[in-house]
Coordinates of C-alpha atoms (C1' of nucleotides) in Angstrom, one line a residue:
Chain A
M7 CA -52.7 34.9 0.8
R8 CA -49.5 33.9 2.5
L9 CA -47.1 36.2 4.3
T10 CA -45.0 34.1 6.6
T11 CA -41.3 34.1 7.6
K12 CA -40.4 32.9 4.1
G13 CA -41.4 36.2 2.5
R14 CA -40.1 38.2 5.5
Y15 CA -36.7 36.5 5.5
A16 CA -36.4 37.1 1.7
V17 CA -37.1 40.8 2.1
T18 CA -34.8 41.1 5.1
A19 CA -32.0 39.3 3.3
M20 CA -32.4 41.4 0.2
L21 CA -32.3 44.5 2.3
D22 CA -29.1 43.3 4.0
L23 CA -27.7 42.9 0.5
A24 CA -28.7 46.4 -0.4
L25 CA -27.0 47.7 2.7
H26 CA -23.7 45.8 2.4
G27 CA -23.3 45.0 -1.2
N28 CA -22.0 48.2 -2.5
D29 CA -18.4 47.3 -3.1
R30 CA -18.2 43.5 -3.2
P31 CA -20.5 40.5 -3.2
V32 CA -22.1 39.4 0.1
S33 CA -21.9 35.8 1.2
L34 CA -24.9 34.1 2.6
A35 CA -22.9 33.2 5.7
D36 CA -22.5 37.0 6.4
I37 CA -26.3 37.5 5.9
S38 CA -27.0 34.5 8.1
G39 CA -24.8 35.9 10.8
R40 CA -26.3 39.4 10.8
Q41 CA -29.9 38.5 10.3
D42 CA -30.2 35.2 12.3
I43 CA -31.5 33.2 9.3
S44 CA -30.3 29.6 8.8
L45 CA -27.7 29.4 6.0
S46 CA -29.3 26.4 4.4
Y47 CA -32.7 28.1 4.4
L48 CA -31.1 31.2 2.8
E49 CA -29.7 29.0 0.1
Q50 CA -33.2 27.8 -0.8
L51 CA -34.5 31.4 -0.9
F52 CA -31.7 32.7 -3.0
A53 CA -32.1 29.9 -5.5
K54 CA -35.6 31.4 -6.1
L55 CA -34.4 35.0 -6.0
R56 CA -31.8 34.1 -8.6
R57 CA -34.3 32.3 -10.9
N58 CA -36.4 35.5 -10.7
N59 CA -33.4 37.6 -11.7
L60 CA -33.4 39.6 -8.5
V61 CA -29.8 38.7 -7.6
S62 CA -26.7 37.4 -9.4
S63 CA -24.1 35.2 -7.9
V64 CA -20.3 35.1 -7.9
R65 CA -18.8 31.7 -7.1
G66 CA -15.6 30.8 -5.3
P67 CA -13.7 32.5 -2.5
G68 CA -14.7 36.1 -2.0
G69 CA -17.9 35.3 -3.9
G70 CA -21.4 35.8 -2.9
Y71 CA -24.5 37.6 -4.2
R72 CA -25.2 41.0 -5.6
L73 CA -28.4 42.7 -6.5
S74 CA -29.0 42.2 -10.2
R75 CA -30.4 45.7 -10.5
D76 CA -30.2 49.0 -8.7
G77 CA -32.0 49.1 -5.4
H78 CA -34.3 51.8 -6.7
E79 CA -35.6 49.3 -9.2
I80 CA -36.3 46.3 -6.9
F81 CA -39.6 46.4 -5.1
V82 CA -40.8 44.5 -2.1
A83 CA -43.7 43.0 -3.9
E84 CA -41.3 41.3 -6.4
I85 CA -39.3 39.7 -3.7
I86 CA -42.3 38.2 -2.0
D87 CA -43.7 37.0 -5.2
A88 CA -40.4 35.4 -6.1
V89 CA -40.3 33.2 -3.0
N90 CA -44.0 32.9 -2.2
E91 CA -45.5 32.4 -5.6
T92 CA -48.1 35.0 -5.0
V93 CA -49.5 37.7 -2.7
D94 CA -53.1 36.9 -3.9
A95 CA -55.9 37.0 -1.3
T96 CA -58.5 35.2 -3.4
G97 CA -59.1 31.5 -3.0
C98 CA -59.2 30.9 -6.7
G99 CA -56.0 32.8 -7.5
G100 CA -57.9 35.3 -9.5
T101 CA -59.5 32.8 -11.9
A102 CA -63.0 33.6 -10.6
D103 CA -64.1 29.9 -10.4
C104 CA -64.3 29.8 -6.6
Q105 CA -67.8 28.2 -6.3
Q106 CA -68.4 25.3 -8.7
G107 CA -66.9 27.2 -11.7
E108 CA -68.6 30.5 -10.8
V109 CA -67.5 33.3 -8.6
C110 CA -68.1 33.0 -4.9
L111 CA -70.0 35.6 -2.9
T112 CA -66.9 37.4 -1.6
H113 CA -64.6 37.1 -4.7
H114 CA -64.6 40.8 -5.5
L115 CA -63.7 41.7 -1.9
W116 CA -60.6 39.5 -2.0
C117 CA -59.7 40.9 -5.4
D118 CA -59.9 44.4 -4.1
L119 CA -57.8 43.5 -1.0
S120 CA -55.1 41.8 -3.2
E121 CA -55.0 44.9 -5.3
Q122 CA -54.5 47.1 -2.2
I123 CA -51.7 44.9 -0.8
H124 CA -49.9 44.6 -4.1
S125 CA -50.0 48.2 -4.9
F126 CA -48.7 49.1 -1.5
L127 CA -45.8 46.6 -1.7
S128 CA -45.0 47.6 -5.3
G129 CA -44.5 51.1 -4.2
I130 CA -41.7 50.4 -1.9
S131 CA -38.2 49.9 -3.3
L132 CA -35.1 48.5 -1.4
S133 CA -33.4 51.9 -1.7
Q134 CA -36.3 53.6 0.0
L135 CA -36.0 51.1 2.8
V136 CA -32.2 51.7 3.0
E137 CA -32.8 55.4 3.4
R138 CA -35.2 55.0 6.4
R139 CA -33.7 56.2 9.6
E140 CA -34.8 53.1 11.7
V141 CA -33.3 50.8 9.1
Q142 CA -30.0 52.6 9.4
T143 CA -30.1 52.4 13.2
I144 CA -30.9 48.7 13.3
S145 CA -28.2 48.0 10.6
A146 CA -25.6 49.8 12.7
R147 CA -26.5 47.7 15.7
Q148 CA -26.2 44.5 13.7
N149 CA -22.8 45.5 12.3
A150 CA -21.5 46.3 15.8
R151 CA -22.7 42.9 17.1
N152 CA -20.9 41.0 14.3
Q153 CA -17.7 42.9 14.1
P154 CA -17.0 43.5 17.8
N155 CA -13.6 45.1 17.4
T156 CA -10.4 44.7 15.5
E157 CA -11.5 42.8 12.4
L158 CA -13.1 45.9 11.1
S159 CA -10.0 47.7 9.9
L160 CA -8.8 44.6 8.2
S161 CA -11.9 43.9 6.2
E162 CA -12.7 47.5 5.4
V163 CA -9.4 48.1 3.5
Chain B
M4 CA -50.1 37.1 8.5
R5 CA -52.7 34.6 7.6
L6 CA -55.6 35.0 5.2
T7 CA -56.7 31.6 4.2
T8 CA -60.1 29.9 3.5
K9 CA -60.8 30.1 7.2
G10 CA -61.1 33.9 7.2
R11 CA -62.7 33.9 3.7
Y12 CA -65.3 31.3 4.8
A13 CA -66.2 33.3 7.9
V14 CA -66.7 36.5 5.9
T15 CA -68.7 34.7 3.3
A16 CA -70.9 33.0 5.9
M17 CA -71.5 36.4 7.7
L18 CA -72.4 38.0 4.4
D19 CA -74.9 35.1 3.8
L20 CA -76.4 35.9 7.2
A21 CA -76.7 39.6 6.3
L22 CA -78.4 38.7 3.1
H23 CA -80.9 36.1 4.5
G24 CA -81.3 37.0 8.1
N25 CA -83.7 39.9 8.0
D26 CA -86.8 38.2 9.2
R27 CA -85.7 34.9 10.9
P28 CA -82.6 33.2 12.1
V29 CA -80.6 31.4 9.5
S30 CA -79.4 27.8 10.2
L31 CA -75.9 26.7 9.4
A32 CA -77.3 24.0 7.2
D33 CA -78.8 26.7 5.0
I34 CA -75.5 28.6 4.8
S35 CA -73.7 25.3 4.2
G36 CA -76.0 24.5 1.2
R37 CA -75.8 28.0 -0.4
Q38 CA -72.1 28.6 0.1
D39 CA -70.6 25.1 -0.2
I40 CA -68.9 25.2 3.2
S41 CA -68.9 22.0 5.3
L42 CA -71.4 22.1 8.1
S43 CA -69.0 20.9 10.8
Y44 CA -66.5 23.5 9.8
L45 CA -69.1 26.2 9.9
E46 CA -69.9 25.1 13.5
Q47 CA -66.3 25.7 14.5
L48 CA -66.2 29.1 12.8
F49 CA -69.5 30.2 14.4
A50 CA -68.4 29.2 17.8
K51 CA -65.6 31.8 17.5
L52 CA -67.9 34.4 15.9
R53 CA -70.3 33.9 18.8
R54 CA -67.5 34.2 21.4
N55 CA -66.6 37.5 19.7
N56 CA -70.1 38.8 19.9
L57 CA -70.6 39.0 16.1
V58 CA -73.6 36.7 16.0
S59 CA -76.2 35.4 18.5
S60 CA -77.8 32.0 18.3
V61 CA -81.4 30.8 18.6
R62 CA -81.8 27.2 19.6
G63 CA -84.4 24.6 18.9
P64 CA -86.5 24.0 15.8
G65 CA -86.6 27.0 13.5
G66 CA -83.5 28.3 15.2
G67 CA -80.2 29.4 13.8
Y68 CA -78.0 32.5 13.9
R69 CA -78.5 36.2 13.7
L70 CA -76.1 39.1 13.4
S71 CA -75.7 40.5 16.9
R72 CA -75.5 44.0 15.5
D73 CA -76.7 45.9 12.5
G74 CA -74.8 45.1 9.3
H75 CA -73.6 48.6 9.1
E76 CA -71.7 48.1 12.3
I77 CA -69.9 44.9 11.5
F78 CA -66.7 45.2 9.6
V79 CA -64.8 42.6 7.6
A80 CA -61.6 43.1 9.7
E81 CA -63.5 42.1 12.9
I82 CA -64.7 38.9 11.3
I83 CA -61.3 37.8 10.2
D84 CA -59.8 38.7 13.5
A85 CA -62.4 36.7 15.3
V86 CA -61.6 33.4 13.5
N87 CA -57.9 34.0 12.5
E88 CA -56.5 35.5 15.8
T89 CA -55.0 38.4 13.9
V90 CA -54.3 40.1 10.5
D91 CA -50.9 41.1 11.6
A92 CA -48.0 40.9 9.1
T93 CA -45.1 41.1 11.6
G94 CA -43.3 38.0 12.8
C95 CA -43.4 39.2 16.4
G96 CA -47.0 40.1 16.5
G97 CA -46.2 43.7 17.1
T98 CA -44.1 43.2 20.2
A99 CA -41.0 44.4 18.4
D100 CA -38.7 41.7 19.8
C101 CA -38.1 39.9 16.5
Q102 CA -34.4 39.6 16.6
Q103 CA -33.0 38.4 20.0
G104 CA -35.2 40.8 21.9
E105 CA -34.7 43.8 19.6
V106 CA -36.5 44.8 16.4
C107 CA -35.5 43.1 13.2
L108 CA -34.4 45.0 10.1
T109 CA -37.8 44.9 8.4
H110 CA -40.1 45.2 11.4
H111 CA -41.4 48.7 10.5
L112 CA -42.2 47.6 7.0
W113 CA -44.5 44.8 8.2
C114 CA -46.1 47.2 10.7
D115 CA -46.9 49.6 7.9
L116 CA -48.3 46.8 5.8
S117 CA -50.4 45.5 8.7
E118 CA -51.8 49.0 9.2
Q119 CA -52.7 49.2 5.5
I120 CA -54.5 45.9 5.4
H121 CA -56.3 46.5 8.7
S122 CA -57.5 50.0 7.8
F123 CA -58.8 48.7 4.4
L124 CA -60.7 45.8 5.9
S125 CA -62.0 48.0 8.8
G126 CA -63.6 50.3 6.3
I127 CA -65.8 47.7 4.8
S128 CA -69.1 46.8 6.5
L129 CA -71.4 43.9 5.8
S130 CA -74.1 46.3 4.7
Q131 CA -71.7 47.9 2.2
L132 CA -71.1 44.4 0.7
V133 CA -74.8 43.6 0.6
E134 CA -75.4 46.8 -1.4
R135 CA -72.9 45.9 -4.1
R136 CA -74.4 44.9 -7.4
E137 CA -72.1 41.8 -8.0
V138 CA -73.0 40.5 -4.5
Q139 CA -76.7 40.8 -5.3
T140 CA -76.3 39.0 -8.6
I141 CA -74.3 36.2 -7.1
S142 CA -76.8 35.8 -4.2
A143 CA -79.7 35.6 -6.6
R144 CA -77.9 32.8 -8.5
Q145 CA -77.3 30.9 -5.2
N146 CA -80.9 31.3 -4.2
A147 CA -82.2 29.9 -7.5
R148 CA -79.9 27.0 -7.2
N149 CA -81.1 26.0 -3.7
Q150 CA -84.8 26.7 -4.1
P151 CA -85.3 25.3 -7.6
N152 CA -89.1 25.7 -7.7
T153 CA -92.2 25.4 -5.4
E154 CA -90.7 25.4 -1.9
L155 CA -90.3 29.2 -2.2
S156 CA -93.9 30.2 -1.7
L157 CA -94.1 27.9 1.3
S158 CA -91.2 29.2 3.2
E159 CA -91.6 32.8 2.2
V160 CA -95.1 33.2 3.9
Chain C
dC2 C1' -3.8 22.2 -4.5
dT3 C1' -6.7 24.0 -1.1
dA4 C1' -10.0 26.7 0.9
dT5 C1' -14.2 29.1 0.1
dA6 C1' -18.7 29.7 -1.3
dA7 C1' -22.3 28.9 -4.6
dC8 C1' -25.4 25.3 -6.0
dC9 C1' -28.3 21.2 -5.7
dT10 C1' -31.1 17.3 -3.9
dA11 C1' -33.2 14.7 -0.6
dC12 C1' -35.0 14.4 3.8
dT13 C1' -37.6 15.7 8.2
dA14 C1' -40.0 17.7 12.2
dA15 C1' -43.4 20.8 13.5
dA16 C1' -47.3 23.6 12.5
dT17 C1' -51.4 24.7 10.1
dT18 C1' -55.4 23.9 7.4
dG19 C1' -59.5 22.0 6.5
dG20 C1' -61.9 19.1 7.6
dT21 C1' -64.8 14.4 10.0
dC22 C1' -67.1 12.1 13.7
dA23 C1' -69.5 11.2 17.9
dA24 C1' -71.5 12.5 21.9
dC25 C1' -73.6 15.6 24.2
dT26 C1' -77.1 19.8 25.9
dT27 C1' -80.7 22.9 25.2
dT28 C1' -84.9 24.5 23.3
dA29 C1' -89.5 24.6 21.5
dA30 C1' -93.0 22.7 18.4
dA31 C1' -96.5 19.1 18.3
Chain D
dT23 C1' -94.1 15.3 27.7
dT24 C1' -92.1 13.6 24.0
dT25 C1' -89.0 14.3 20.4
dA26 C1' -86.6 16.4 16.8
dA27 C1' -84.0 20.5 15.5
dA28 C1' -80.2 22.9 16.5
dG29 C1' -76.1 24.4 19.0
dT30 C1' -71.7 22.9 21.6
dT31 C1' -67.7 20.4 22.6
dG32 C1' -63.7 17.7 22.0
dA33 C1' -61.1 14.2 19.9
dC34 C1' -59.2 12.9 15.8
dC35 C1' -57.1 13.0 11.0
dA36 C1' -55.0 13.6 6.2
dA37 C1' -52.7 16.8 3.4
dT38 C1' -49.9 20.7 2.9
dT39 C1' -46.6 24.1 4.1
dT40 C1' -42.8 25.9 6.7
dA41 C1' -38.5 25.9 8.4
dG42 C1' -34.5 23.7 8.7
dT43 C1' -30.7 19.6 8.2
dA44 C1' -27.6 17.0 5.9
dG45 C1' -24.5 15.8 2.4
dG46 C1' -23.0 16.3 -1.4
dT47 C1' -21.1 18.8 -6.4
dT48 C1' -19.2 22.4 -8.8
dA49 C1' -16.4 26.7 -9.6
dT50 C1' -12.6 29.8 -8.6
dA51 C1' -9.3 32.9 -6.1
dG52 C1' -5.0 32.6 -4.0

DNA sequence: CTATAACCTACTAAATTGGTCAACTTTAAA
DNA sequence: TTTAAAGTTGACCAATTTAGTAGGTTATAG
């Protein structure tokens, strides 16, 4: 099982999208600025997210990405699966041929664990995260950092 | 968070120890033969398990390893922690300084996930695994493969 | 037409995994 | 008291993955 920055970045970026993408598409440059994730790396991640129909893109000036569904219908597990291939904890990927074609001694344990993790992450939607108080606090901090003063009124019109 | 073959091998090896270590110490060569794990790699893993007081060793001919506690008191989470450093899903390792000294947008999510995984794996002891039917079935298969015939009566005296 | 931003491909540096190998030290059976 | 079994240590290595660069090409709003 893998859960590295790749999956974390993807979820963070999608949450940023859910927070800022209500009215217009959000550019990767904006996400990069707010979340401290390299732009080129974001491009790679969003290519996968797009292939998995989690976001849709708008090209050209003023373009960017939108969630392809309502935030209530996008779950954390999907996002991680999209960029990470799988959240499986077994060595065999669930095919049960871990020891010379037969199941290994601990196969069932890892299956149970995978099930646990997957059901936990499948139960959390982007909208649920948006509603959390800590998320709103942190998001406000990030907005303040990136729009220090005047620009705000201009872009908020 | 990492859960790779390293942690899986360690749990598998410890379970083998719980299954075969009732009367005498078990050599790494035996475990290697039964579980298809390289002997040299097992040596590395058991060095860590020993440092974490999960096993104790008996040197010299007829030596090997024993569980340092009863199987009811050794939990899967401990084993993985011992070889893998941590089963933490956050990027910051729990220190909450993920974004320029402050918490990142998804910090709390990864904390919750870590808590889920850890409590799941902390609730499973080696003895519980030994008692599982599938484990007994697989273990019987492995014993048959490694002691094809006669030797059995000799070593079982 | 020009600036913007998605999209695409190739490359790379660093880290991690999953080992191997050789050279020990310690212990205990014969 | 040999001597062989077994643990211990550290150096090394190939393959893979991660995280990120670089340099382009489309597409489109203004």
